[in-house]
CSV table of C-alpha atoms and ligand atoms in Angstrom, one decimal:
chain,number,residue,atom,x,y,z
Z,18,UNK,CA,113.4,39.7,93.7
Z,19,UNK,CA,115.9,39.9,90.6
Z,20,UNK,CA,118.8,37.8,91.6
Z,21,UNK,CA,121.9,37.8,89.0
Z,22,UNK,CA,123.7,34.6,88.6
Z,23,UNK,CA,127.1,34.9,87.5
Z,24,UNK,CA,129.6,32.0,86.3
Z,25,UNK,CA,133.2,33.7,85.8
Z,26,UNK,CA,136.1,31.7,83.6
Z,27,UNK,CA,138.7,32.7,82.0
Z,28,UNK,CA,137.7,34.1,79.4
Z,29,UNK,CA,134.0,33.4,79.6
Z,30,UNK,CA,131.8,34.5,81.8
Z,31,UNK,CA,127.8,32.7,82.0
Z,32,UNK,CA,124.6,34.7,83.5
Z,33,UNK,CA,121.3,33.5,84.0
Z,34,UNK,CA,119.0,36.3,85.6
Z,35,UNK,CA,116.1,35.2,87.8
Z,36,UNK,CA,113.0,36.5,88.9
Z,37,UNK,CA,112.7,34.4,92.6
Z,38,UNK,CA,108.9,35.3,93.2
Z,39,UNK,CA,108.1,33.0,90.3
Z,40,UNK,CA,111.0,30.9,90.2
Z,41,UNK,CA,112.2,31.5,86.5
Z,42,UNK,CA,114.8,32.9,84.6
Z,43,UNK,CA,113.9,35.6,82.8
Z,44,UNK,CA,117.4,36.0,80.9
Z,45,UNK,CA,120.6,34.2,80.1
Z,46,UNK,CA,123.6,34.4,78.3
Z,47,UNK,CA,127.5,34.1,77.7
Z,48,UNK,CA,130.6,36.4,77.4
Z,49,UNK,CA,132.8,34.5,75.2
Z,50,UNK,CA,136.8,35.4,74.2
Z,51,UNK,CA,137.0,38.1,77.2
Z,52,UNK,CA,140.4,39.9,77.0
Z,53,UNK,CA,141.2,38.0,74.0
Z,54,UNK,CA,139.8,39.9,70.9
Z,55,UNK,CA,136.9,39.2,68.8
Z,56,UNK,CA,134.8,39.4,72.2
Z,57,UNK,CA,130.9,38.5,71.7
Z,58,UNK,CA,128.0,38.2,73.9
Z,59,UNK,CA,124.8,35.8,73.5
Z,60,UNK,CA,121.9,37.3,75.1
Z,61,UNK,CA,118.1,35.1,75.2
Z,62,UNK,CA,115.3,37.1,76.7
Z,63,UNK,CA,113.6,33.5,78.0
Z,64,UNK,CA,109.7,34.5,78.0
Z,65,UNK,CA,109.9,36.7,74.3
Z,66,UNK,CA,112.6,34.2,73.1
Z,67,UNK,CA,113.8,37.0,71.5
Z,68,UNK,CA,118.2,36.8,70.8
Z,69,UNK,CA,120.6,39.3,70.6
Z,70,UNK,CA,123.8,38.8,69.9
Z,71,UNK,CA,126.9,42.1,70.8
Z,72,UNK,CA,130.0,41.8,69.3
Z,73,UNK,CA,132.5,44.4,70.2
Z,74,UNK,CA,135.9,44.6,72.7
Z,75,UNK,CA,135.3,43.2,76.2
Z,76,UNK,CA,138.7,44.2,77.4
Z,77,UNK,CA,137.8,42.5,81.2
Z,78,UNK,CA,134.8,41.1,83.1
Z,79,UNK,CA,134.2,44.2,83.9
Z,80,UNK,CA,133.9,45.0,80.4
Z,81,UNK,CA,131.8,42.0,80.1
Z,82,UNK,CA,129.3,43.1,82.7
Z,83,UNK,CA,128.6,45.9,81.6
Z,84,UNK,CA,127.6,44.8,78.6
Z,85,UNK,CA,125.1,42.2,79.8
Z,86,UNK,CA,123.7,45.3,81.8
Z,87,UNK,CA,123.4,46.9,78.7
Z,88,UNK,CA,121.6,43.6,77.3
Z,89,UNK,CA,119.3,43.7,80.0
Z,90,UNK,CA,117.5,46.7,79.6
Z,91,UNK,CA,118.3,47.0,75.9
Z,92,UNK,CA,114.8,47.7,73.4
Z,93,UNK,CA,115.6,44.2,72.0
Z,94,UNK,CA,115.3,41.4,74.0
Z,95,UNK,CA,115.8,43.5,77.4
Z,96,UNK,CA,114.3,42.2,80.6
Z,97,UNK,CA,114.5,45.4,82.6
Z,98,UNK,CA,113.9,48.7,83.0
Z,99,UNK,CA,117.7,49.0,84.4
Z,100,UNK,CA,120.4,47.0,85.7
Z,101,UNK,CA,119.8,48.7,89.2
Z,102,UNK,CA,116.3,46.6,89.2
Z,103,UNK,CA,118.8,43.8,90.4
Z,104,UNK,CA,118.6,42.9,94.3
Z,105,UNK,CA,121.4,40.6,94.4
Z,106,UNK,CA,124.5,38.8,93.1
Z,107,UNK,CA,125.1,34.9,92.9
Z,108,UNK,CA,128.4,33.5,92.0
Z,109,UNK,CA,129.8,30.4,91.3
Z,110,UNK,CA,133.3,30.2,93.2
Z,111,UNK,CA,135.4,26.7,92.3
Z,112,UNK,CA,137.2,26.4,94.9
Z,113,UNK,CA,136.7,27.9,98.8
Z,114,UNK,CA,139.0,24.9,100.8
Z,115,UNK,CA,137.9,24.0,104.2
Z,116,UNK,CA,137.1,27.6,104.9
Z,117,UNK,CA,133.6,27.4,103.4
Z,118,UNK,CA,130.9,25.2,104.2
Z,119,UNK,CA,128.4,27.2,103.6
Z,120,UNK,CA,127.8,29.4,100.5
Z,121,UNK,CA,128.9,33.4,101.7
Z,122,UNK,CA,127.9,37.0,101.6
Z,123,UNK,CA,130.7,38.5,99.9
Z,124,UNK,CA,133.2,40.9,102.4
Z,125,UNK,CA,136.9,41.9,101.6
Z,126,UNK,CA,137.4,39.2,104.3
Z,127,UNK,CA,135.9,36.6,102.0
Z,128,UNK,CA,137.6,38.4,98.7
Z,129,UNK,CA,141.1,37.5,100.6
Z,130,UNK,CA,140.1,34.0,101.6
Z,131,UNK,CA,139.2,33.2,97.5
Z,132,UNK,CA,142.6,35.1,96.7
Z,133,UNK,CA,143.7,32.9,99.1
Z,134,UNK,CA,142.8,29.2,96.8
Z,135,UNK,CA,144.3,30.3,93.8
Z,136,UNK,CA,147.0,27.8,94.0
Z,137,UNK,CA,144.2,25.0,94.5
Z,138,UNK,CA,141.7,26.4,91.5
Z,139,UNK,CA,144.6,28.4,89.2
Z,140,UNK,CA,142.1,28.5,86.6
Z,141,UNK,CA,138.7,29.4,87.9
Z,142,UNK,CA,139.5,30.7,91.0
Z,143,UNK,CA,141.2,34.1,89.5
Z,144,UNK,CA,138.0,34.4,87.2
Z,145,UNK,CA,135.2,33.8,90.0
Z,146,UNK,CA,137.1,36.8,91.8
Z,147,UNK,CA,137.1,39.0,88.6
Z,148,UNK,CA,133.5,38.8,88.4
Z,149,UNK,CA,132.4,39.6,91.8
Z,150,UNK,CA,135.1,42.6,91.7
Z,151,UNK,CA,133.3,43.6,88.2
Z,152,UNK,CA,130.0,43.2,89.8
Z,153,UNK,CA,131.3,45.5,93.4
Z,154,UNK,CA,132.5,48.1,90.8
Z,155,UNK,CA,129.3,48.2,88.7
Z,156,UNK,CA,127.2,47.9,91.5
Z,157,UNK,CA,128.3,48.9,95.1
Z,158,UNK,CA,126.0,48.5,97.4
Z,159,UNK,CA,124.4,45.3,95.8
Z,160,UNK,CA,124.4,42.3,98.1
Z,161,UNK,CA,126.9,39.5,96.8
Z,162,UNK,CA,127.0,36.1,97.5
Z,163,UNK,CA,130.0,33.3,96.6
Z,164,UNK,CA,128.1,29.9,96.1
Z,165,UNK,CA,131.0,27.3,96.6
Z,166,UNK,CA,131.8,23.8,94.6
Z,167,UNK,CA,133.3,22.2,97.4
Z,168,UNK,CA,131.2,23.5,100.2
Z,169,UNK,CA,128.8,20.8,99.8
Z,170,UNK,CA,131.5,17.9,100.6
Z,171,UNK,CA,132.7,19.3,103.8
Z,172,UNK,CA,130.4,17.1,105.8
Z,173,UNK,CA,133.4,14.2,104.3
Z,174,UNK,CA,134.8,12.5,107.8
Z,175,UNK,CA,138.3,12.8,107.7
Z,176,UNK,CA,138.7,8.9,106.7
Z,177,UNK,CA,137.3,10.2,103.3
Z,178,UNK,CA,138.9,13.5,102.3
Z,179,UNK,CA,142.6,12.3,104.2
Z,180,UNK,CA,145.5,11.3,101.6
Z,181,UNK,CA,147.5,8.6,102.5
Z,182,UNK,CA,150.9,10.8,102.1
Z,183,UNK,CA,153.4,11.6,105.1
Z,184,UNK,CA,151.0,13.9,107.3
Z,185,UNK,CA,154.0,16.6,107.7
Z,186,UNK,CA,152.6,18.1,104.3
Z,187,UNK,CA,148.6,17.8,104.9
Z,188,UNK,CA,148.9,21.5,107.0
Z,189,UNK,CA,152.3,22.8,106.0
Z,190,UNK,CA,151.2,24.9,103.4
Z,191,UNK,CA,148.6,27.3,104.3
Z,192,UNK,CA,146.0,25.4,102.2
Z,193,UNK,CA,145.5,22.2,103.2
Z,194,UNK,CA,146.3,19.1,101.0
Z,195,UNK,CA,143.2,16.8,101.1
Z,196,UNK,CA,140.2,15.9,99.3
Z,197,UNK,CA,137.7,18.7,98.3
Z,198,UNK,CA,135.3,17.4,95.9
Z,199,UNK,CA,133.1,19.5,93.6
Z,200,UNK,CA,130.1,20.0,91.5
Z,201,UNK,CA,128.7,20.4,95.4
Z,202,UNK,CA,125.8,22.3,94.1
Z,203,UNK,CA,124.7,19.8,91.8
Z,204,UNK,CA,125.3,17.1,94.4
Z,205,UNK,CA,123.3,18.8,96.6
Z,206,UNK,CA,120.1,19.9,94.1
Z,207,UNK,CA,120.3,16.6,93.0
Z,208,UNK,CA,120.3,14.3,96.2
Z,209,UNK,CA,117.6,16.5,97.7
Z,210,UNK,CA,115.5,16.0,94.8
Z,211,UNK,CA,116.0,12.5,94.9
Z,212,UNK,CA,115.0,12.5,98.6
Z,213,UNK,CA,111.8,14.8,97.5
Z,214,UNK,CA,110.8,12.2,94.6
Z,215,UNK,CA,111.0,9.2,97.1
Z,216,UNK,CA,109.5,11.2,100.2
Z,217,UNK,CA,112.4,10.9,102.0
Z,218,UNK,CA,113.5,14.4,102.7
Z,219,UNK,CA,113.6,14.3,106.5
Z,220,UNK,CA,115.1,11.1,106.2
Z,221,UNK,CA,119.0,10.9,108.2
Z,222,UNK,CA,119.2,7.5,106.6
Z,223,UNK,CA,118.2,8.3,102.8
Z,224,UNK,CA,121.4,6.8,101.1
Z,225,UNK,CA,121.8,8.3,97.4
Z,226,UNK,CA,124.9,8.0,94.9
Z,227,UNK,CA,124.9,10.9,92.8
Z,228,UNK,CA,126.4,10.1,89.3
Z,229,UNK,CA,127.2,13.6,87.8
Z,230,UNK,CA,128.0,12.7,84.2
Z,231,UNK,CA,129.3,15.4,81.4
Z,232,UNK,CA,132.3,17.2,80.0
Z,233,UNK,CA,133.1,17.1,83.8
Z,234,UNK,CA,131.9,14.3,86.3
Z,235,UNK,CA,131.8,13.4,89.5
Z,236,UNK,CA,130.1,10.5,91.8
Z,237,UNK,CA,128.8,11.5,95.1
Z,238,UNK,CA,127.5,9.2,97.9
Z,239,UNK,CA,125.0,11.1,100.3
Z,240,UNK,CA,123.3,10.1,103.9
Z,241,UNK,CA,120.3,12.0,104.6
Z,242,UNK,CA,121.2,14.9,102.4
Z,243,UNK,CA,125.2,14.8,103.3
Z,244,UNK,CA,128.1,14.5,101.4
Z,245,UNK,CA,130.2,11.0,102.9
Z,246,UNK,CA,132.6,10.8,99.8
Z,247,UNK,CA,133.1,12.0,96.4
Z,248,UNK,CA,135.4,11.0,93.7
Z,249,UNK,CA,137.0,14.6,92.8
Z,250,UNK,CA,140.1,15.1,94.8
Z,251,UNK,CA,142.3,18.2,95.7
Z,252,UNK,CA,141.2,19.4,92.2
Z,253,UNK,CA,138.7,18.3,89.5
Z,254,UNK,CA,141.6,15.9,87.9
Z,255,UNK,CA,140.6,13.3,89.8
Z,256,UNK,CA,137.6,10.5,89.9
Z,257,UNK,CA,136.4,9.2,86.8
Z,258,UNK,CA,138.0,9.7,83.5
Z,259,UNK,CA,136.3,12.7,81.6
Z,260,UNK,CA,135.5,15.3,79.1
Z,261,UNK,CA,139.6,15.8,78.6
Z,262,UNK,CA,140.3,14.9,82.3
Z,263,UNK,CA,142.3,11.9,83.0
Z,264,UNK,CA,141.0,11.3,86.5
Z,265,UNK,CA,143.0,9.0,88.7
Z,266,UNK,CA,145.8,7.4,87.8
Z,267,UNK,CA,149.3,5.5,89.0
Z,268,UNK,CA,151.3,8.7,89.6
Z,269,UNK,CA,154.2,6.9,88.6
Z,270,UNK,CA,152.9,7.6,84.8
Z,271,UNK,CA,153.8,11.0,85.0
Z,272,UNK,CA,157.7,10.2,86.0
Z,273,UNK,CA,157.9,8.0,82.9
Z,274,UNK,CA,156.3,9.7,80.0
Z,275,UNK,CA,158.0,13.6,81.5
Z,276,UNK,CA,161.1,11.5,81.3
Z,277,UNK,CA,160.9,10.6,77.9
Z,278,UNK,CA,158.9,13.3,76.5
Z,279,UNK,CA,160.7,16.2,77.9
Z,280,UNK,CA,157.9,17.9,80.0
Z,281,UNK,CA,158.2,20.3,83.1
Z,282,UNK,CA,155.3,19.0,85.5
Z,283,UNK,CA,153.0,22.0,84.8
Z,284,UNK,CA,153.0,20.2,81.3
Z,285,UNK,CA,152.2,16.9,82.4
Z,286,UNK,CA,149.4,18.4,84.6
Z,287,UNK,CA,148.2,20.0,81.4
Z,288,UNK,CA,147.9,16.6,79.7
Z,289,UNK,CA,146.3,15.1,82.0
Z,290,UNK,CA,144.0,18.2,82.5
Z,291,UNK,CA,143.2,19.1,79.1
Z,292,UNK,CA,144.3,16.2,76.4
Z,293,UNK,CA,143.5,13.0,78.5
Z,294,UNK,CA,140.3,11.1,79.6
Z,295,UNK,CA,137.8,9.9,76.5
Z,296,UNK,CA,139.2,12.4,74.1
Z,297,UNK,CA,142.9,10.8,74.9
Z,298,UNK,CA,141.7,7.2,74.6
Z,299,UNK,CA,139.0,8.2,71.3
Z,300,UNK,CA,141.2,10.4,69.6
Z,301,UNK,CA,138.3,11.4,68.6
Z,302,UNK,CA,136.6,14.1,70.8
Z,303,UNK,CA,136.0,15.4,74.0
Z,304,UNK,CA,132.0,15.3,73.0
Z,305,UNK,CA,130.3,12.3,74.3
Z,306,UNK,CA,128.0,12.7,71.2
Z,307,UNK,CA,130.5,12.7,69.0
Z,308,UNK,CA,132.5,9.3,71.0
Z,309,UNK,CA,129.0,7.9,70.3
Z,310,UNK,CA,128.8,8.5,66.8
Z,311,UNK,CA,132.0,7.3,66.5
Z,312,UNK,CA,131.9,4.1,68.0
Z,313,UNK,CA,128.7,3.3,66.0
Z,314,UNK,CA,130.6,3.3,63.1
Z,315,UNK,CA,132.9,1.0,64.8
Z,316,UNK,CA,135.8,2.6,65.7
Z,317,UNK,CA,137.1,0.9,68.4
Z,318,UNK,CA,138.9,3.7,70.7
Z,319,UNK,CA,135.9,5.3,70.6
Z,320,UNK,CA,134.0,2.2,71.9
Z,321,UNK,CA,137.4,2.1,74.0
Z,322,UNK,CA,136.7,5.2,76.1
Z,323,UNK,CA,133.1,4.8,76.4
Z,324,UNK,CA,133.8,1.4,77.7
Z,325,UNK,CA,136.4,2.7,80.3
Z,326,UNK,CA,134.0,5.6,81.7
Z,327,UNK,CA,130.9,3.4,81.8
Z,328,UNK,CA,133.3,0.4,83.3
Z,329,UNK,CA,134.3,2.9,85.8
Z,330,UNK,CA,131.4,4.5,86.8
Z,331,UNK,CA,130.1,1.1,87.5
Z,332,UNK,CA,132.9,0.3,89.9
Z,333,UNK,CA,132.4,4.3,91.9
Z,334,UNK,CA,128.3,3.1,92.4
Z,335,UNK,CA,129.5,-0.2,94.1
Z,336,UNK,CA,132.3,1.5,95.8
Z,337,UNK,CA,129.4,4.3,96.8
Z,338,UNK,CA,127.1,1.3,98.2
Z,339,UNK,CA,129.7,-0.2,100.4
Z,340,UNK,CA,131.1,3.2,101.8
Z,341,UNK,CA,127.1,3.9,102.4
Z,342,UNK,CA,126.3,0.6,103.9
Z,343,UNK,CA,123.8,0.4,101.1
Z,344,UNK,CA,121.9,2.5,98.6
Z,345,UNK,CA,118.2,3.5,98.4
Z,346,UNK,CA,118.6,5.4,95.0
Z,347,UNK,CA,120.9,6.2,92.3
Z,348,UNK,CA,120.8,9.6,90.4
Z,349,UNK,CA,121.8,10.3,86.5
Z,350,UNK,CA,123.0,13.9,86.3
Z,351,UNK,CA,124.6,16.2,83.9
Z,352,UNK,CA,124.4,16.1,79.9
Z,353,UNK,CA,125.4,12.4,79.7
Z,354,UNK,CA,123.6,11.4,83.0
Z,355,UNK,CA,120.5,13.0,81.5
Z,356,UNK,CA,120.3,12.3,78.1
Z,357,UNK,CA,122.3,8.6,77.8
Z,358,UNK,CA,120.1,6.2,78.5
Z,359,UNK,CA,123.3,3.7,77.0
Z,360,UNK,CA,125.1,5.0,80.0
Z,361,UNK,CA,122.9,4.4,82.7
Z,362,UNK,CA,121.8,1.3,81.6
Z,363,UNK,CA,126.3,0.1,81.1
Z,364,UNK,CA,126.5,1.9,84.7
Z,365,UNK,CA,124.1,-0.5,85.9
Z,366,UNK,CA,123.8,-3.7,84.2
Z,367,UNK,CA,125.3,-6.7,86.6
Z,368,UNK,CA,124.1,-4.6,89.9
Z,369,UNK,CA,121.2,-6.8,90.0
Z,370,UNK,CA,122.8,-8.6,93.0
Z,371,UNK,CA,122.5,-5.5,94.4
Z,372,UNK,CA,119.1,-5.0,94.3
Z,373,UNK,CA,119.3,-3.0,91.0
Z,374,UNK,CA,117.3,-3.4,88.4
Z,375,UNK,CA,116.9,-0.9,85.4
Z,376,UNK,CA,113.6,-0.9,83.3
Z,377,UNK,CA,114.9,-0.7,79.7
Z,378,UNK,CA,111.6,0.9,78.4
Z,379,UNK,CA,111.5,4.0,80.9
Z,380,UNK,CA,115.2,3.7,80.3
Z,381,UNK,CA,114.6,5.1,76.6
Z,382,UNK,CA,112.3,7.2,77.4
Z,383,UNK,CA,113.1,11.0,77.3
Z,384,UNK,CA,111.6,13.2,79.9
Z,385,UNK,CA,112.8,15.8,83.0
Z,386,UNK,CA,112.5,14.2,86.7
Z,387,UNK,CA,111.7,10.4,86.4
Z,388,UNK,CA,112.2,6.8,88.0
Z,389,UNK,CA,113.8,4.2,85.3
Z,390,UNK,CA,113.5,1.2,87.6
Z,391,UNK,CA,112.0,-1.8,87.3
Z,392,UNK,CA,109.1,-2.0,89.9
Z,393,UNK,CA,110.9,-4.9,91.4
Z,394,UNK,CA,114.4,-2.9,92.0
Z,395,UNK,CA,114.6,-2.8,95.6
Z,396,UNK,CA,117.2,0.2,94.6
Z,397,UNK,CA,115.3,3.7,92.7
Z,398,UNK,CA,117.6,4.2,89.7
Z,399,UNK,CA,116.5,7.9,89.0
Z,400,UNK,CA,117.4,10.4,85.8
Z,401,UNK,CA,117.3,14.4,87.2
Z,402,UNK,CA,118.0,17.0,85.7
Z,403,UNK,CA,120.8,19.3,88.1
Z,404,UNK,CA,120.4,23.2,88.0
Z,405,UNK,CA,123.1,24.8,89.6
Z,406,UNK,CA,122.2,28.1,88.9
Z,407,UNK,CA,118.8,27.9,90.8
Z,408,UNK,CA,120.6,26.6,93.9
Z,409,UNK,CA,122.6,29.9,93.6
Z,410,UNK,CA,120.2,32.2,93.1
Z,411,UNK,CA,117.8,30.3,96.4
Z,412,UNK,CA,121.6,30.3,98.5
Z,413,UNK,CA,121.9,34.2,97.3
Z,414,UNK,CA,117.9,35.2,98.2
Z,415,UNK,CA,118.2,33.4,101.5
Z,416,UNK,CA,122.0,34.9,102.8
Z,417,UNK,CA,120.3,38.6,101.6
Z,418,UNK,CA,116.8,38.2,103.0
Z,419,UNK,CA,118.2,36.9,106.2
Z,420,UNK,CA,121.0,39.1,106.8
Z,421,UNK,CA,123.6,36.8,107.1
Z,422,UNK,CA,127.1,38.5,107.4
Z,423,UNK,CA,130.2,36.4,107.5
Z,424,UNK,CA,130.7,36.7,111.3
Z,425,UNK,CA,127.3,35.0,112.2
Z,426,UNK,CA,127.7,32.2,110.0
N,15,AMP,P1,127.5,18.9,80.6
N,15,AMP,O1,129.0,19.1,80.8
N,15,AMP,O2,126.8,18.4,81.8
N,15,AMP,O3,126.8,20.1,79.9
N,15,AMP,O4,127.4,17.7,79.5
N,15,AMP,C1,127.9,17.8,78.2
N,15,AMP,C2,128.1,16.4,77.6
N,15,AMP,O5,126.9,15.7,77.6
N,15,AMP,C3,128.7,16.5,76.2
N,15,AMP,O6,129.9,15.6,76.2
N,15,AMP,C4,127.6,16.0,75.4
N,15,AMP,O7,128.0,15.3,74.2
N,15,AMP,C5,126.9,15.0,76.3
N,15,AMP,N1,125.5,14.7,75.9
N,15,AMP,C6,124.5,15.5,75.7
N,15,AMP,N2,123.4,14.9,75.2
N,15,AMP,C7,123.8,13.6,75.0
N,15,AMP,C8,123.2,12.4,74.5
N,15,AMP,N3,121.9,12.4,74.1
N,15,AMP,N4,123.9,11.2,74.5
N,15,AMP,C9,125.2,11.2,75.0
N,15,AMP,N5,125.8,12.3,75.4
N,15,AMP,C10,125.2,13.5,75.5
């Protein structure tokens, strides 16, 4: 089965193709500057290696798809024979509310209900809908399916996801005003692969905190393989600082500085969004690479911001423990999760009480799936790497084999 996974944005738009009998991805690549001019397409051919790169006008996603079809059966680094070798669609939708708590085969029904979000996902939702209507156009007939961020967290009891604001507004508005949470699919890979590492997977009382660190991060804390709380919020702006994101702050903030500076509240929402978190602090970058570097050569905002994430992060795993009654394992996702041992080891330090106990040699090590305790941590501090795009392609294969249709879900 050739399953197509497709993750729309703006102006972007991410494919990974997969063959499901083996499990691999025989092709991937990125749209970049859709709509905008100066359009380009980066195609890999996984098993040959080989890479192509298209430059020439993608006008829309549908553009865009077309032109990865053309990439997949090209002479040069083509993968098929042609793009109607593809049994199924997988996309990544941002945002599907409390509608979706499942991942969905995609119907005009479903089409509406995204259309529906765009007030809660302005960005991403309009772009996850471009690319399943590209994909409906191109191919009609092929199965689609819409592979949620925020399904995962709907198991949240309502003590978690409810704001403390007047209830009048929670359901005045045709989309209701609570916590979401996101990154569900990596959540999810990730705290059953912790469960399936520790041979726990049947377990109701497996306790995991999911630490989802990159340009975008989220904590999760999971009970035998559900979501109980989350740090992102309403949207992705809140949680722990990020990439560019602020994540929570006094809201007060925003009435001073717009009162000073001038700005309408879409602005301030932009600041926060996009000029905030360690690249506001560092004034140095958005990269956590390039904070690094920077704070190696001693300067101290960058230092600053790392401080403030890892300082945070550290406060979301106790927070996590208490609101889980206790923790069996912690997880390390994501580019930073993965790959910063600095960060694990700042997330963790002082949690001894706890029962957590870090071994700094596996620590440094650099590997895929692995424990980094110490064999006396009564608490598995584990580093695994997420993959989103396989949980959407194994959610797409098992909606099309079974049948599913939105009514019997
Ligand atoms: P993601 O959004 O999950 O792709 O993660 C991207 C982030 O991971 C970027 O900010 C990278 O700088 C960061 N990252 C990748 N490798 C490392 C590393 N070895 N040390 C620190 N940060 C890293």
């Amino acid at each position: 089965m050739n399953i197509l996974v497709v993750n729309g944005g703006s102006s972007s738009l991410k494919y990974q193709l997969y063959d499901m009998e083996r499990e691999v991805v025989t092709a991937k690549g990125l749209c970049e500057r859709i709509g905008l001019g100066g359009s380009r397409l980066t195609h890999t051919a996984m098993e040959s290696g080989v890479k192509t790169v298209y430059e020439g006008a993608m006008d829309d996603h549908k553009a865009a798809i077309a032109q990865v079809f053309n990439a997949l059966v090209a002479s040069e680094g083509g993968v098929l024979k042609s793009h109607t070798e593809i049994d199924a669609v997988g996309h990544r939708v941002l945002h599907g509310g409390d509608k979706f708590t499942e991942s969905a085969i995609v119907t005009d029904e479903i089409e509406a209900m995204v259309e529906q979000l765009i007030p809660l996902g302005p960005l991403h939702n309009p772009a996850n809908l471009a690319g399943i209507r590209a994909c409906r156009d191109l191919m009609p007939g092929v199965p689609q399916v819409a592979v949620f961020d925020t399904a995962f967290h709907q198991t949240m009891p309502e003590h978690a996801y409810t704001y403390a604001i007047p209830y009048e507004y929670y359901d005045k508005y045709g989309v209701k005003l609570r916590r979401y949470g996101f990154h569900g699919s990596s959540h999810r890979y990730v705290s059953e692969r912790a469960a399936k590492m520790l041979g726990r997977e049947s377990d109701p009382n497996f306790k995991v905190i999911v630490c989802h660190l990159g340009n975008g991060s989220s904590f999760s804390a999971c009970k035998g393989g559900r979501s109980v709380d989350t740090s992102m919020g309403l949207t992705p702006l809140e949680g722990i600082p990020m990439g560019t994101r602020s994540g929570s702050i006094d809201p007060t903030i925003l009435q001073f500085i717009m009162n000073r500076e001038g700005l309408s509240m879409d602005e301030m929402i932009d600041v926060l969004n996009k000029k905030s978190g360690v690249l506001g602090i560092s004034c140095v970058s958005s990269d956590f690479r390039d904070i690094d570097g920077a704070a190696k050569e001693g300067n101290h905002n960058a230092q600053l911001a790392l401080d403030i994430f890892r300082y945070v992060g550290k406060k979301l795993i106790g927070s996590y423990a208490a609101a889980l009654e206790g923790v069996d394992a912690i997880a390390f996702t994501g580019g930073v999760g993965e790959n910063s041992g600095d960060t694990r080891a700042a997330m963790t330090s002082g949690l001894e009480f706890m029962g957590v106990v870090l071994d700094a040699e596996k620590n440094a090590e650099r590997g895929a799936e692995r424990d980094v305790s110490a064999a006396e941590s009564r608490v598995r501090i584990l580093v695994i790497p997420t993959d989103e795009e396989f949980v959407i392609a194994a959610d797409t294969v098992r909606l099309t084999a079974a049948g599913v249709t939105p009514d019997s879900q």
